[in-house]
């Protein structure tokens, strides 16, 4: 895979992330869009920054796929209950609150994904050895009728 193809694949996953956040997390319809700040915050998650900024050093490197999985994990486990019980001033306030939850769970999801990849790698390296086909050598022995009366 060339560098250009990797960038295109990464951008596709980022668009999937944005679409998921827009529809499933923020509850927007197709006529609404995420704000510029929201997009920069999502890009910043990849490098462990508050907001994407080329001038500040990266603190981490999370693939967008892990960020998307973190949103799905948090939504399934706790986000719906939290959002129902909380009142927000505006959408940016809601988004910032959600990202704080995502930020505290991203390492958990990253470690789970990493462990799954390691297990998959280990499973791929297992050698399967076929055992020879042994036939049953059991021969039924005859019981002496004279001894049966003692049992």
mmCIF file of C-alpha atoms in Angstrom:
data_model
loop_
_atom_site.group_PDB
_atom_site.id
_atom_site.type_symbol
_atom_site.label_atom_id
_atom_site.label_comp_id
_atom_site.label_asym_id
_atom_site.label_seq_id
_atom_site.Cartn_x
_atom_site.Cartn_y
_atom_site.Cartn_z
ATOM 1 C CA UNK A 1 0.000 0.000 0.000
ATOM 2 C CA UNK A 2 1.464 3.323 -1.032
ATOM 3 C CA UNK A 3 1.626 6.389 1.178
ATOM 4 C CA UNK A 4 -1.130 8.051 -0.844
ATOM 5 C CA UNK A 5 -3.431 5.039 -0.410
ATOM 6 C CA UNK A 6 -2.731 4.988 3.349
ATOM 7 C CA UNK A 7 -3.664 8.671 3.615
ATOM 8 C CA UNK A 8 -6.858 8.080 1.625
ATOM 9 C CA UNK A 9 -7.812 5.116 3.835
ATOM 10 C CA UNK A 10 -7.103 7.151 6.977
ATOM 11 C CA UNK A 11 -9.243 10.039 5.696
ATOM 12 C CA UNK A 12 -12.086 7.627 4.957
ATOM 13 C CA UNK A 13 -11.977 6.332 8.529
ATOM 14 C CA UNK A 14 -11.923 9.947 9.762
ATOM 15 C CA UNK A 15 -15.012 10.750 7.665
ATOM 16 C CA UNK A 16 -16.706 7.648 9.131
ATOM 17 C CA UNK A 17 -15.794 8.914 12.608
ATOM 18 C CA UNK A 18 -17.223 12.360 11.847
ATOM 19 C CA UNK A 19 -20.418 10.841 10.440
ATOM 20 C CA UNK A 20 -20.839 8.643 13.504
ATOM 21 C CA UNK A 21 -20.274 11.532 15.903
ATOM 22 C CA UNK A 22 -22.605 13.757 13.907
ATOM 23 C CA UNK A 23 -25.524 11.319 13.739
ATOM 24 C CA UNK A 24 -25.192 8.916 16.656
ATOM 25 C CA UNK A 25 -23.540 11.083 19.311
ATOM 26 C CA UNK A 26 -24.704 14.626 18.611
ATOM 27 C CA UNK A 27 -28.032 13.623 17.044
ATOM 28 C CA UNK A 28 -27.637 15.860 13.995
ATOM 29 C CA UNK A 29 -29.476 15.187 10.744
ATOM 30 C CA UNK A 30 -28.065 15.348 7.209
ATOM 31 C CA UNK A 31 -28.676 19.124 6.999
ATOM 32 C CA UNK A 32 -26.434 19.889 9.981
ATOM 33 C CA UNK A 33 -22.677 19.658 10.245
ATOM 34 C CA UNK A 34 -20.084 19.529 12.981
ATOM 35 C CA UNK A 35 -18.444 22.858 13.740
ATOM 36 C CA UNK A 36 -14.834 23.605 12.828
ATOM 37 C CA UNK A 37 -13.866 23.378 16.517
ATOM 38 C CA UNK A 38 -15.491 19.955 16.813
ATOM 39 C CA UNK A 39 -13.554 18.690 13.789
ATOM 40 C CA UNK A 40 -10.295 20.049 15.220
ATOM 41 C CA UNK A 41 -11.061 18.407 18.566
ATOM 42 C CA UNK A 42 -11.606 15.057 16.822
ATOM 43 C CA UNK A 43 -8.348 15.457 14.903
ATOM 44 C CA UNK A 44 -6.618 16.393 18.156
ATOM 45 C CA UNK A 45 -7.663 13.090 19.762
ATOM 46 C CA UNK A 46 -5.441 11.284 17.250
ATOM 47 C CA UNK A 47 -2.327 12.991 18.570
ATOM 48 C CA UNK A 48 -3.379 13.246 22.207
ATOM 49 C CA UNK A 49 -3.914 16.996 21.988
ATOM 50 C CA UNK A 50 -6.870 19.059 23.132
ATOM 51 C CA UNK A 51 -7.262 20.434 19.620
ATOM 52 C CA UNK A 52 -5.326 19.608 16.453
ATOM 53 C CA UNK A 53 -2.355 21.940 16.284
ATOM 54 C CA UNK A 54 0.847 21.425 14.328
ATOM 55 C CA UNK A 55 2.755 23.793 16.593
ATOM 56 C CA UNK A 56 2.436 21.747 19.774
ATOM 57 C CA UNK A 57 4.052 18.326 20.213
ATOM 58 C CA UNK A 58 2.053 15.133 19.883
ATOM 59 C CA UNK A 59 1.357 13.351 23.144
ATOM 60 C CA UNK A 60 0.106 10.070 21.628
ATOM 61 C CA UNK A 61 -0.828 8.453 18.347
ATOM 62 C CA UNK A 62 -4.229 6.797 18.206
ATOM 63 C CA UNK A 63 -5.585 5.551 14.888
ATOM 64 C CA UNK A 64 -8.954 7.018 13.928
ATOM 65 C CA UNK A 65 -10.352 3.485 14.022
ATOM 66 C CA UNK A 66 -9.542 3.293 17.756
ATOM 67 C CA UNK A 67 -11.190 6.678 18.322
ATOM 68 C CA UNK A 68 -14.311 5.480 16.487
ATOM 69 C CA UNK A 69 -14.350 2.269 18.532
ATOM 70 C CA UNK A 70 -14.000 4.349 21.704
ATOM 71 C CA UNK A 71 -17.062 6.406 20.772
ATOM 72 C CA UNK A 72 -19.015 3.197 20.143
ATOM 73 C CA UNK A 73 -17.780 1.646 23.388
ATOM 74 C CA UNK A 74 -18.663 4.693 25.476
ATOM 75 C CA UNK A 75 -22.057 5.099 23.788
ATOM 76 C CA UNK A 76 -22.928 1.501 24.513
ATOM 77 C CA UNK A 77 -21.722 1.493 28.126
ATOM 78 C CA UNK A 78 -22.483 4.870 29.618
ATOM 79 C CA UNK A 79 -23.101 7.785 27.298
ATOM 80 C CA UNK A 80 -26.850 7.442 26.745
ATOM 81 C CA UNK A 81 -27.590 7.472 30.479
ATOM 82 C CA UNK A 82 -25.277 10.418 31.116
ATOM 83 C CA UNK A 83 -26.689 12.536 28.291
ATOM 84 C CA UNK A 84 -30.289 11.961 29.413
ATOM 85 C CA UNK A 85 -29.550 13.144 32.938
ATOM 86 C CA UNK A 86 -27.437 16.198 32.032
ATOM 87 C CA UNK A 87 -28.476 19.632 30.784
ATOM 88 C CA UNK A 88 -26.060 21.468 28.498
ATOM 89 C CA UNK A 89 -25.845 25.165 27.625
ATOM 90 C CA UNK A 90 -25.157 24.484 23.933
ATOM 91 C CA UNK A 91 -23.848 21.839 21.545
ATOM 92 C CA UNK A 92 -20.218 22.798 22.100
ATOM 93 C CA UNK A 93 -20.637 22.294 25.848
ATOM 94 C CA UNK A 94 -22.195 18.873 25.188
ATOM 95 C CA UNK A 95 -19.414 17.942 22.758
ATOM 96 C CA UNK A 96 -16.666 18.983 25.185
ATOM 97 C CA UNK A 97 -18.289 16.901 27.934
ATOM 98 C CA UNK A 98 -18.465 13.866 25.643
ATOM 99 C CA UNK A 99 -14.835 14.261 24.584
ATOM 100 C CA UNK A 100 -13.732 14.318 28.210
ATOM 101 C CA UNK A 101 -15.419 10.922 28.643
ATOM 102 C CA UNK A 102 -13.830 9.679 25.406
ATOM 103 C CA UNK A 103 -10.422 10.925 26.532
ATOM 104 C CA UNK A 104 -10.669 8.962 29.771
ATOM 105 C CA UNK A 105 -11.642 5.734 27.948
ATOM 106 C CA UNK A 106 -9.432 5.828 24.861
ATOM 107 C CA UNK A 107 -6.498 4.001 26.471
ATOM 108 C CA UNK A 108 -8.806 1.214 27.621
ATOM 109 C CA UNK A 109 -10.082 0.675 24.087
ATOM 110 C CA UNK A 110 -6.580 1.030 22.623
ATOM 111 C CA UNK A 111 -5.268 -1.669 24.987
ATOM 112 C CA UNK A 112 -8.164 -3.977 24.098
ATOM 113 C CA UNK A 113 -7.540 -3.528 20.367
ATOM 114 C CA UNK A 114 -3.802 -4.068 20.897
ATOM 115 C CA UNK A 115 -4.453 -7.256 22.870
ATOM 116 C CA UNK A 116 -6.818 -8.568 20.183
ATOM 117 C CA UNK A 117 -4.174 -7.939 17.511
ATOM 118 C CA UNK A 118 -1.537 -9.740 19.591
ATOM 119 C CA UNK A 119 -3.856 -12.705 20.138
ATOM 120 C CA UNK A 120 -4.668 -12.789 16.420
ATOM 121 C CA UNK A 121 -0.956 -12.689 15.572
ATOM 122 C CA UNK A 122 -0.278 -15.482 18.047
ATOM 123 C CA UNK A 123 -3.172 -17.533 16.621
ATOM 124 C CA UNK A 124 -1.864 -17.039 13.087
ATOM 125 C CA UNK A 125 1.548 -18.386 14.142
ATOM 126 C CA UNK A 126 0.217 -21.607 15.659
ATOM 127 C CA UNK A 127 1.350 -24.620 13.705
ATOM 128 C CA UNK A 128 -1.289 -27.244 13.100
ATOM 129 C CA UNK A 129 0.097 -30.743 13.123
ATOM 130 C CA UNK A 130 -2.009 -33.607 11.898
ATOM 131 C CA UNK A 131 -1.853 -36.676 14.052
ATOM 132 C CA UNK A 132 -1.704 -40.101 12.466
ATOM 133 C CA UNK A 133 -5.007 -41.895 12.340
ATOM 134 C CA UNK A 134 -4.895 -44.671 14.901
ATOM 135 C CA UNK A 135 -7.482 -47.392 14.698
ATOM 136 C CA UNK A 136 -8.972 -48.877 17.765
ATOM 137 C CA UNK A 137 -6.985 -51.962 18.770
ATOM 138 C CA UNK A 138 -9.450 -52.989 21.439
ATOM 139 C CA UNK A 139 -10.456 -56.639 21.327
ATOM 140 C CA UNK A 140 -13.329 -57.756 23.478
ATOM 141 C CA UNK A 141 -12.268 -60.521 25.738
ATOM 142 C CA UNK A 142 -14.414 -63.502 26.435
ATOM 143 C CA UNK A 143 -15.627 -63.872 29.977
ATOM 144 C CA UNK A 144 -15.243 -67.217 31.573
ATOM 145 C CA UNK A 145 -18.749 -68.445 32.449
ATOM 146 C CA UNK A 146 -17.449 -70.406 35.411
ATOM 147 C CA UNK A 147 -16.162 -67.223 37.086
ATOM 148 C CA UNK A 148 -19.394 -65.280 36.617
ATOM 149 C CA UNK A 149 -21.095 -67.031 39.515
ATOM 150 C CA UNK A 150 -18.612 -65.475 41.934
ATOM 151 C CA UNK A 151 -19.590 -61.907 40.987
#
